[in-house]
Short mmCIF file of C-alpha atoms in Angstrom, two decimals:
data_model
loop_
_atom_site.label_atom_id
_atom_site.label_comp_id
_atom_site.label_asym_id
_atom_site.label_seq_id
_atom_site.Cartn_x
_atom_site.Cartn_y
_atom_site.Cartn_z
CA UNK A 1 73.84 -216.23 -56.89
CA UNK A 2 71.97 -219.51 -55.86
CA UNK A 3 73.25 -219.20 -52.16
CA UNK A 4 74.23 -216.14 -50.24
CA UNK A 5 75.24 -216.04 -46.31
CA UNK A 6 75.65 -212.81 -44.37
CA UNK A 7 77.90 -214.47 -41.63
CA UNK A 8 77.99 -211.06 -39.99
CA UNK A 9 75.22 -209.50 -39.36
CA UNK A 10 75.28 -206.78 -35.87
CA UNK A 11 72.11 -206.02 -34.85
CA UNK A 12 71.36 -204.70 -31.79
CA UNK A 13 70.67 -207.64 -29.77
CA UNK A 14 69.43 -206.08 -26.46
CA UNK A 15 66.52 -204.20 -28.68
CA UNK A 16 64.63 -207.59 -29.76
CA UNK A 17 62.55 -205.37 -32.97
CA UNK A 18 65.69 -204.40 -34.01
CA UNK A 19 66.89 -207.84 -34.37
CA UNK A 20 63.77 -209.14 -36.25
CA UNK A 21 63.34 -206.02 -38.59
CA UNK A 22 67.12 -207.33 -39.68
CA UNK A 23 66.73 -210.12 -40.10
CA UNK A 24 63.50 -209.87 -41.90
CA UNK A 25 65.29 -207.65 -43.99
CA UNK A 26 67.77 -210.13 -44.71
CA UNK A 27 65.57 -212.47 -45.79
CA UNK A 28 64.09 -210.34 -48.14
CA UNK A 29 67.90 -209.26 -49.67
CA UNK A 30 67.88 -213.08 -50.63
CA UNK A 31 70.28 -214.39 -48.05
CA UNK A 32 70.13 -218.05 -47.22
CA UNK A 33 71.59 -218.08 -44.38
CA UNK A 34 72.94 -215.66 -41.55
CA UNK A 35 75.58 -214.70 -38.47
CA UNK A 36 74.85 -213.02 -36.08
CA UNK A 37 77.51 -212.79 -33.51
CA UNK A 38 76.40 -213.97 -30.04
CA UNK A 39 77.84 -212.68 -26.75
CA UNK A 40 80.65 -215.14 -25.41
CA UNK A 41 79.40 -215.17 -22.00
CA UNK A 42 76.48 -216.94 -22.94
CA UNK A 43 76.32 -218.01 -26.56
CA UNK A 44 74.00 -221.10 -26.35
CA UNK A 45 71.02 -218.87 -24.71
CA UNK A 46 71.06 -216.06 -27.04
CA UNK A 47 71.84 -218.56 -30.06
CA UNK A 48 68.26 -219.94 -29.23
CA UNK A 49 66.57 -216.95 -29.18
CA UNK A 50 68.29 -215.69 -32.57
CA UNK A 51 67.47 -219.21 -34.32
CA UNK A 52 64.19 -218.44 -33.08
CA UNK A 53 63.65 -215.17 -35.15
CA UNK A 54 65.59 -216.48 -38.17
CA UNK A 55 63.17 -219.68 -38.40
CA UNK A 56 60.45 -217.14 -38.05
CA UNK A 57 61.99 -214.91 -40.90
CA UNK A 58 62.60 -218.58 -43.31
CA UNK A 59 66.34 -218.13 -43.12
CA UNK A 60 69.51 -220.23 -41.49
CA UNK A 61 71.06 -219.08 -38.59
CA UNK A 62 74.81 -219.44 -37.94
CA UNK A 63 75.84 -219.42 -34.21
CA UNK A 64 78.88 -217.30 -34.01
CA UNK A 65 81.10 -215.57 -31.57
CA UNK A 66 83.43 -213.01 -32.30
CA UNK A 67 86.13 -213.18 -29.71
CA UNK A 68 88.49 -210.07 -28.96
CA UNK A 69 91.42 -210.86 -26.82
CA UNK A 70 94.15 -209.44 -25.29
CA UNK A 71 97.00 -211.60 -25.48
CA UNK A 72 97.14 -215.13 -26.65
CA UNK A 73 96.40 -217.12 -23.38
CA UNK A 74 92.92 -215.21 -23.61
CA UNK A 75 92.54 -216.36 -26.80
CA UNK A 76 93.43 -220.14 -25.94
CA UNK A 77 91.11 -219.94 -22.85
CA UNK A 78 87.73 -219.07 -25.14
CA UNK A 79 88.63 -221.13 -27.35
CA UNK A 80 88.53 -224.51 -25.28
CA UNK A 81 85.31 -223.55 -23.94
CA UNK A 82 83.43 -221.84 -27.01
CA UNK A 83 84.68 -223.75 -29.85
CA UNK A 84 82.34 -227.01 -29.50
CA UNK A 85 79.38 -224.82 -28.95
CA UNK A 86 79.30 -222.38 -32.10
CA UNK A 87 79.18 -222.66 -35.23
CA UNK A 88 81.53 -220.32 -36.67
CA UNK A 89 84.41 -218.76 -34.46
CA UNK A 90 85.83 -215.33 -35.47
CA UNK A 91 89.11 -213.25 -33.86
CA UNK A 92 89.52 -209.55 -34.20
CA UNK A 93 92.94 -209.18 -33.80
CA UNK A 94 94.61 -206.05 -32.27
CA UNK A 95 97.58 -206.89 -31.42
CA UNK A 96 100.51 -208.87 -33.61
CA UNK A 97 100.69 -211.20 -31.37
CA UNK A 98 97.13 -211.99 -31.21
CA UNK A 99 96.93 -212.10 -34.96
CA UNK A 100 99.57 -215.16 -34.97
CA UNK A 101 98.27 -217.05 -32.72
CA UNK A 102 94.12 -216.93 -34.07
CA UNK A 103 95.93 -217.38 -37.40
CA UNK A 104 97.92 -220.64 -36.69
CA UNK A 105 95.19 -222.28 -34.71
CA UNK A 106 92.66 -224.31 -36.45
CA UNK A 107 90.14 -223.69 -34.27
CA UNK A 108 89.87 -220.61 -35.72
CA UNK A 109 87.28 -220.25 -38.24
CA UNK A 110 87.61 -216.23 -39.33
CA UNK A 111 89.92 -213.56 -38.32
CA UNK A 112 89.48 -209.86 -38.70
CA UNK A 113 91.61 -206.63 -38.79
CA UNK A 114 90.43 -203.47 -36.74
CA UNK A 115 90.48 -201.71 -40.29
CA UNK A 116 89.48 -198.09 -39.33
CA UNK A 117 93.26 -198.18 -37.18
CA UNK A 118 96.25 -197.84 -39.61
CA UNK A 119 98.55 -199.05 -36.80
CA UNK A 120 96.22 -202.40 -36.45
CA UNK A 121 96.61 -203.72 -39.40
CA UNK A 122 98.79 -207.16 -39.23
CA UNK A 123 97.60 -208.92 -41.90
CA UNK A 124 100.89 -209.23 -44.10
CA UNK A 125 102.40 -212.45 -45.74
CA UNK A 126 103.82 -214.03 -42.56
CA UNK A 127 99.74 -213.90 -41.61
CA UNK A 128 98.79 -215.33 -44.44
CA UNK A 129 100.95 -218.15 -44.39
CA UNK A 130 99.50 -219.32 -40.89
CA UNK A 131 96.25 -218.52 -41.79
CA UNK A 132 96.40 -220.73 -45.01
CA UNK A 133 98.16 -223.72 -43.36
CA UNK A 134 95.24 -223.57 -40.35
CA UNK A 135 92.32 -222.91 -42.85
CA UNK A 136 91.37 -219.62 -41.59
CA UNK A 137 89.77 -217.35 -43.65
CA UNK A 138 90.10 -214.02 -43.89
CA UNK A 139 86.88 -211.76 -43.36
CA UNK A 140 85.77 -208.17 -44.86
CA UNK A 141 82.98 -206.60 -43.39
CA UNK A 142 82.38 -204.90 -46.63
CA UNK A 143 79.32 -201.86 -45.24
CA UNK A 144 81.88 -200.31 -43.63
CA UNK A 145 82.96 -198.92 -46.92
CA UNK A 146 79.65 -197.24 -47.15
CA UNK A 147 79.99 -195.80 -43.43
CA UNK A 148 83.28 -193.84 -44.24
CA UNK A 149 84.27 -190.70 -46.86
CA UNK A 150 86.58 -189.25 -48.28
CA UNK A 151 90.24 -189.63 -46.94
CA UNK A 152 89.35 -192.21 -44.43
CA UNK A 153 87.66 -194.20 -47.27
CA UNK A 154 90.64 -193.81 -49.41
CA UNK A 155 92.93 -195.05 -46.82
CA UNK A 156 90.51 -198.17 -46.35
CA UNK A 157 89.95 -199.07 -50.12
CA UNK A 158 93.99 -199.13 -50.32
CA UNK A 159 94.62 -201.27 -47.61
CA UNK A 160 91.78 -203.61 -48.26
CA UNK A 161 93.26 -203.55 -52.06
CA UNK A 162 96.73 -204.67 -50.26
CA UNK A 163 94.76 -207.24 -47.93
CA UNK A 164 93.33 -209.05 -50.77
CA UNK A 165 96.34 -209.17 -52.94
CA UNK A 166 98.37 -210.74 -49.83
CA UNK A 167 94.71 -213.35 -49.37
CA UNK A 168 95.30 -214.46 -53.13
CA UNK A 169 99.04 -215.13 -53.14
CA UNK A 170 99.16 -216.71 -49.38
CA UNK A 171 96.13 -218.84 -50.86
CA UNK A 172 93.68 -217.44 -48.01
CA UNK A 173 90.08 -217.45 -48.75
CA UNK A 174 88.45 -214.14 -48.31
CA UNK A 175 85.04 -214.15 -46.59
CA UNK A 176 82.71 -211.17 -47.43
CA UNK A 177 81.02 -209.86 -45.13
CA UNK A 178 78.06 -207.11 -44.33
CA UNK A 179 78.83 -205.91 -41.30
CA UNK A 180 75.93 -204.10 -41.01
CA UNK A 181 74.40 -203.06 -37.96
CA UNK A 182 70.76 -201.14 -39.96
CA UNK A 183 68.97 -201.89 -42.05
CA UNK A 184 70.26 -199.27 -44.44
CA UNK A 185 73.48 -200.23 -45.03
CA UNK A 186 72.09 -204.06 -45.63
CA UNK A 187 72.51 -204.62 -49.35
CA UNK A 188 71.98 -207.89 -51.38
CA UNK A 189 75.14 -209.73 -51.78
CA UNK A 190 75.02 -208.70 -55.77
CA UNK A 191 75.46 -204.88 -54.21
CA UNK A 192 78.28 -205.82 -52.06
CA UNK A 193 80.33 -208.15 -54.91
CA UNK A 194 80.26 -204.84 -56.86
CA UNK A 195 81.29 -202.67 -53.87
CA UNK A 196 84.09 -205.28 -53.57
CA UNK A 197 85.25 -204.01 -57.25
CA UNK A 198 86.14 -201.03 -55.37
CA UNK A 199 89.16 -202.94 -53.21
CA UNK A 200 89.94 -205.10 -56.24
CA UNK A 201 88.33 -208.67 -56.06
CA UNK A 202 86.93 -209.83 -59.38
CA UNK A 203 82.90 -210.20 -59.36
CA UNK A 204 83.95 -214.31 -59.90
CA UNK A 205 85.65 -214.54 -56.28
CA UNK A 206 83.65 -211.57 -54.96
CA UNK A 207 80.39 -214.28 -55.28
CA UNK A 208 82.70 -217.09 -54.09
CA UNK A 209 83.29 -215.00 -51.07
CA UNK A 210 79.47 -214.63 -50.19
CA UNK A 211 78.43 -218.22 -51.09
CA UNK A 212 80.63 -220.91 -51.56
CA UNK A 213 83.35 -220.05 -48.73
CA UNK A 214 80.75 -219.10 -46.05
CA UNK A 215 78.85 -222.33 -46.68
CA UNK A 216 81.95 -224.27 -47.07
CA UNK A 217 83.37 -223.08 -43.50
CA UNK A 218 79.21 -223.43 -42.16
CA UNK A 219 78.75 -227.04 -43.59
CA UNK A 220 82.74 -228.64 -42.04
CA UNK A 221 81.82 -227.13 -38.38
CA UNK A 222 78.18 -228.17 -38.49
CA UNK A 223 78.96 -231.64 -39.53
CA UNK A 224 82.61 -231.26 -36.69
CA UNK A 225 79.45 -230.26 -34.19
CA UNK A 226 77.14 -233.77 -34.90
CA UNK A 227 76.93 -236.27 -32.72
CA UNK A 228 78.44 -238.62 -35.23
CA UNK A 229 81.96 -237.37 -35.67
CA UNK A 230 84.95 -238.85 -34.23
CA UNK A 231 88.24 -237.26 -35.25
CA UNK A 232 88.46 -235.51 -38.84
CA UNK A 233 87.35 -237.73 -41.97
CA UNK A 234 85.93 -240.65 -39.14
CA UNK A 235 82.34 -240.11 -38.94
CA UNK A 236 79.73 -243.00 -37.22
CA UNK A 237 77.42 -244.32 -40.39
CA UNK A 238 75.06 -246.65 -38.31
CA UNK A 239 74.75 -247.07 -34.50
CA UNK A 240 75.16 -250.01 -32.56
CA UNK A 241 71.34 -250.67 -32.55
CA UNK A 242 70.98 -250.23 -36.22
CA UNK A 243 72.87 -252.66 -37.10
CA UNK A 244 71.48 -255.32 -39.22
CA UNK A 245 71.40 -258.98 -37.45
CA UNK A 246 73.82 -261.40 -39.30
CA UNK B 1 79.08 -197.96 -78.89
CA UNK B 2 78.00 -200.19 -76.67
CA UNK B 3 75.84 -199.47 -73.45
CA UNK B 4 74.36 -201.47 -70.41
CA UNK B 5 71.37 -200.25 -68.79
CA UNK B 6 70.84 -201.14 -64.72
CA UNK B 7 67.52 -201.34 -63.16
CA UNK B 8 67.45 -200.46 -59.47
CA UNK B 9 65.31 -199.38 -56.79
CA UNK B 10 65.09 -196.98 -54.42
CA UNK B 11 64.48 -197.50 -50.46
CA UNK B 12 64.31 -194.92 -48.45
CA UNK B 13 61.29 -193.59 -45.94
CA UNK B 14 59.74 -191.47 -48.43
CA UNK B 15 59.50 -190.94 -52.53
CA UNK B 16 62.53 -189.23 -54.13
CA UNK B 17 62.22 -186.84 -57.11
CA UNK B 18 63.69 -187.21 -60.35
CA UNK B 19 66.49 -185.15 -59.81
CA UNK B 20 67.27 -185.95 -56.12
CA UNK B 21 68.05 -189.69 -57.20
CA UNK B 22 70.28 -188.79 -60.61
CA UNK B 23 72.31 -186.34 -58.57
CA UNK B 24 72.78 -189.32 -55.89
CA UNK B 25 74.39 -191.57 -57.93
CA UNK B 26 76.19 -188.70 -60.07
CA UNK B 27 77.80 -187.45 -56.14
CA UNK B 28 79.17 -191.43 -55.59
CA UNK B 29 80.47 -191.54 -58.67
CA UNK B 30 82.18 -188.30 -58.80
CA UNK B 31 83.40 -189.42 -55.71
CA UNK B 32 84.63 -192.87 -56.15
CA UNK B 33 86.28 -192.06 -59.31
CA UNK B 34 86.83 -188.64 -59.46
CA UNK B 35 85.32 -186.30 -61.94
CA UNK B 36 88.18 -188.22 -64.92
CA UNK B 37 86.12 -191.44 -64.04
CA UNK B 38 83.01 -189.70 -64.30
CA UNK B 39 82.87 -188.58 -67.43
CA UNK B 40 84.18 -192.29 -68.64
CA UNK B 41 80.71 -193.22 -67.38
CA UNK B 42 78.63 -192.17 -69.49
CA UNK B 43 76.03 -192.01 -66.54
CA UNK B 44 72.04 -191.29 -67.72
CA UNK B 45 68.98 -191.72 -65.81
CA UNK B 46 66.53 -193.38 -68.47
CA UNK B 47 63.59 -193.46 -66.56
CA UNK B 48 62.56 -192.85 -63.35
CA UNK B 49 59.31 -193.72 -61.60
CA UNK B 50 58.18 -191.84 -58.38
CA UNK B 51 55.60 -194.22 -57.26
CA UNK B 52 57.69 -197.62 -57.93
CA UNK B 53 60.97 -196.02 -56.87
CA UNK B 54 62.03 -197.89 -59.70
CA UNK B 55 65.55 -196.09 -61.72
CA UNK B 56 66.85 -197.26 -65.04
CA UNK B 57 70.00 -196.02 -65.38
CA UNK B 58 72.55 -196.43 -68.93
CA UNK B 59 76.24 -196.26 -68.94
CA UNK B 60 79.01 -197.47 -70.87
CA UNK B 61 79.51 -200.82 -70.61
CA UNK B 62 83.08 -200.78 -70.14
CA UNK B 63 82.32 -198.67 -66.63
CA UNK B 64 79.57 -200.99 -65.92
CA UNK B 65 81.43 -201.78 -62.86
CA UNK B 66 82.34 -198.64 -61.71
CA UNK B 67 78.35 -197.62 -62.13
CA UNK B 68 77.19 -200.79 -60.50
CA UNK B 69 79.57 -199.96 -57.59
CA UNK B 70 78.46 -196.53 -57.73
CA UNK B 71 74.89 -197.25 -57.55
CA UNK B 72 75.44 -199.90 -54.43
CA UNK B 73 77.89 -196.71 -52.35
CA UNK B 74 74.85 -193.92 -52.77
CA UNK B 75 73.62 -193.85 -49.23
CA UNK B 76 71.61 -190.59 -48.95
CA UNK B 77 69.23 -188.89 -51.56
CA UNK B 78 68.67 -185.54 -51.04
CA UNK B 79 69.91 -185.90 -47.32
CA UNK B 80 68.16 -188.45 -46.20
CA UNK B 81 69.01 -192.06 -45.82
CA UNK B 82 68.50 -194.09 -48.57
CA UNK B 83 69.71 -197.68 -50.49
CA UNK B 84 69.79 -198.58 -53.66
CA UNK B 85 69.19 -202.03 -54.29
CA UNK B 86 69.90 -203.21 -58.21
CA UNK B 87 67.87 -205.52 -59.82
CA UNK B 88 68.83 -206.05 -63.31
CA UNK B 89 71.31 -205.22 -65.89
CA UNK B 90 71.02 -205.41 -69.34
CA UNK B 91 71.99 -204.88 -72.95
CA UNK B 92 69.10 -203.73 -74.20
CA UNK B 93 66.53 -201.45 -73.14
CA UNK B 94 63.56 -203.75 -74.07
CA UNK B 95 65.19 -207.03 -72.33
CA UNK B 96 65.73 -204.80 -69.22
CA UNK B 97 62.18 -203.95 -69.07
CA UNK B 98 60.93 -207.13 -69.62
CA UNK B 99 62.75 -209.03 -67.25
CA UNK B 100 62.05 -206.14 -64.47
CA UNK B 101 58.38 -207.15 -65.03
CA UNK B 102 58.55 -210.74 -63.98
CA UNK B 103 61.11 -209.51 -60.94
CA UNK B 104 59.15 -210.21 -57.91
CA UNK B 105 61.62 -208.05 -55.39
CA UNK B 106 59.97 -205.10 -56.86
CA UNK B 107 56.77 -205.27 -54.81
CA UNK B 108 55.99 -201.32 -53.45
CA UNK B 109 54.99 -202.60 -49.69
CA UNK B 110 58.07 -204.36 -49.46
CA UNK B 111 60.53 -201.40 -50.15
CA UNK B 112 58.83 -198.78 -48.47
CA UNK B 113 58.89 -199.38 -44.92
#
């Protein structure tokens, strides 16, 4: 795999080592490029400090927040004043209602399913369907499969074998994800396209999933971010200055 | 019949025995795919190098996945925490040794930490 991004990465991000022993750690697992979710209250100040350690460590960082609202209107609300200052925006969604609303809006980069609670699970075809007409993708955090045995595990390999078979048909791209939050459960994004053999995604997409989707999503906000676009598919070419005298 | 052999290395916060590490994997795949699955596997620990922390393991390749998967679930040896991280997989036993060789992730001071 030429390019792999870890667009979730959890450190603990009040214990600075912590964060840099990741991240380091990261870079040594071969990813280009990671996420590391930033606290909503104040995303731009600890974004600087996390780009900080990942220029240190040679590797990419993606500003991200991962929201977790109540109801919609909370979701609306950080939305108008996060989305044109991060990078990547991701929902959790635990409630139904929530889970429509992150998945019809196209500010919405990822959303996520509380997948340890069977009773939180709304991503069905009706899900999909939003979340493929808005361009939301749908993300795994795929260590958490190495946090849980036995039973529990079963009961998360079968739903996350259900998830991905309602992603495929609803045409949602899956984003895989680490999830980690040690260095222990890091693994290189080979390790984790075979761990996602366990829930059913072929090693083709399972790469896809950790490379070409992450950057995809990464590369459309970063260039929605610039100073130079206007509205989607108008960007500025030259500025008024640099324009040649006739 | 035909077999695939899977380079990997161990991290962990100490050196592992022999043993320790087969009986690692052997636990995650017993229970992943139950003991049926198992015994599909084929599962063998070729070589194993204390010092390097370096594992080749051989399986069938038709449960090449199941192994690889395996290998990537093990999260404790011998009770303490541990990762495997795969390198290389193989046909041969000879390939698989020579490409490990040129592998530059397999530097000692940067898996023991």
């Amino acid at each position: 795999m030429k390019y792999a991004a870890d667009l979730h990465l959890c450190p603990q991000l009040d214990n600075r080592a912590n964060v840099k022993v990741m991240v380091e750690k990261a870079a040594e697992l071969g990813y280009a490029a990671v996420g590391i979710p930033a606290s909503p209250k104040a995303p731009q100040k600890e974004a600087e400090d996390l780009r900080a350690v990942c220029s240190d460590a040679g590797i990419d960082y993606v500003s991200r927040v991962d929201l977790s609202p109540r109801t919609p209107g909370e979701l609306l609300r950080s939305l108008r004043s996060l989305r044109l200052r991060t990078e990547v925006v991701a929902v959790k969604c635990f409630s139904k209602e929530v889970a429509r609303q992150a998945a019809k809006d196209r500010r919405v980069d990822l959303v996520s399913f509380p997948l340890v609670h069977p009773k939180k699970r709304f991503f069905d075809f009706a899900e999909a369907e939003l979340a493929s007409e808005a361009q939301a993708a749908l993300e795994v955090d795929v260590s958490l499969l190495l946090s849980e045995q036995g039973y529990r595990r079963v009961n998360l390999l079968s739903y996350l074998r259900r998830m991905t078979v309602i992603a495929k048909k609803g045409h949602v791209p899956i984003v895989l994800s680490s999830g980690a939050t040690e260095t222990m459960s890091l693994r290189t994004a080979e390790d984790y396209c075979s761990l996602a053999y366990l829930f059913g995604v072929e090693l083709h997409d399972a790469r896809k999933a950790f490379s070409e989707t992450p950057k995809g999503i990464v590369e459309q906000n970063r260039r929605k971010l610039s100073p130079d676009f206007v509205a989607p598919g108008v960007f500025v070419v030259r500025r008024g200055k640099e324009r040649p005298e006739s | 019949m035909r077999r695939r052999y899977v380079a990997a290395v161990v991290e962990g916060c100490r050196t592992f025995a022999e043993r320790d590490v087969y009986d690692a994997v052997w636990t995650s795949l017993v229970r992943l795919f139950g003991e049926y699955g198992a015994s599909q596997a084929e599962l063998y620990l070729v070589e194993y190098n204390e010092q390097k922390a370096q594992a080749i393991f051989r399986c069938s390749h038709k449960t090449l996945e199941m192994v690889k998967a395996s290998i990537a679930a093990t999260t404790d040896i011998a009770n303490e925490k541990a990762a495997f991280r795969m390198v290389r997989v193989s046909g041969t036993l000879k390939a698989l040794r020579t490409k490990v060789k040129s592998n530059k992730m397999l530097s000692r001071e940067k898996l023991i930490k």
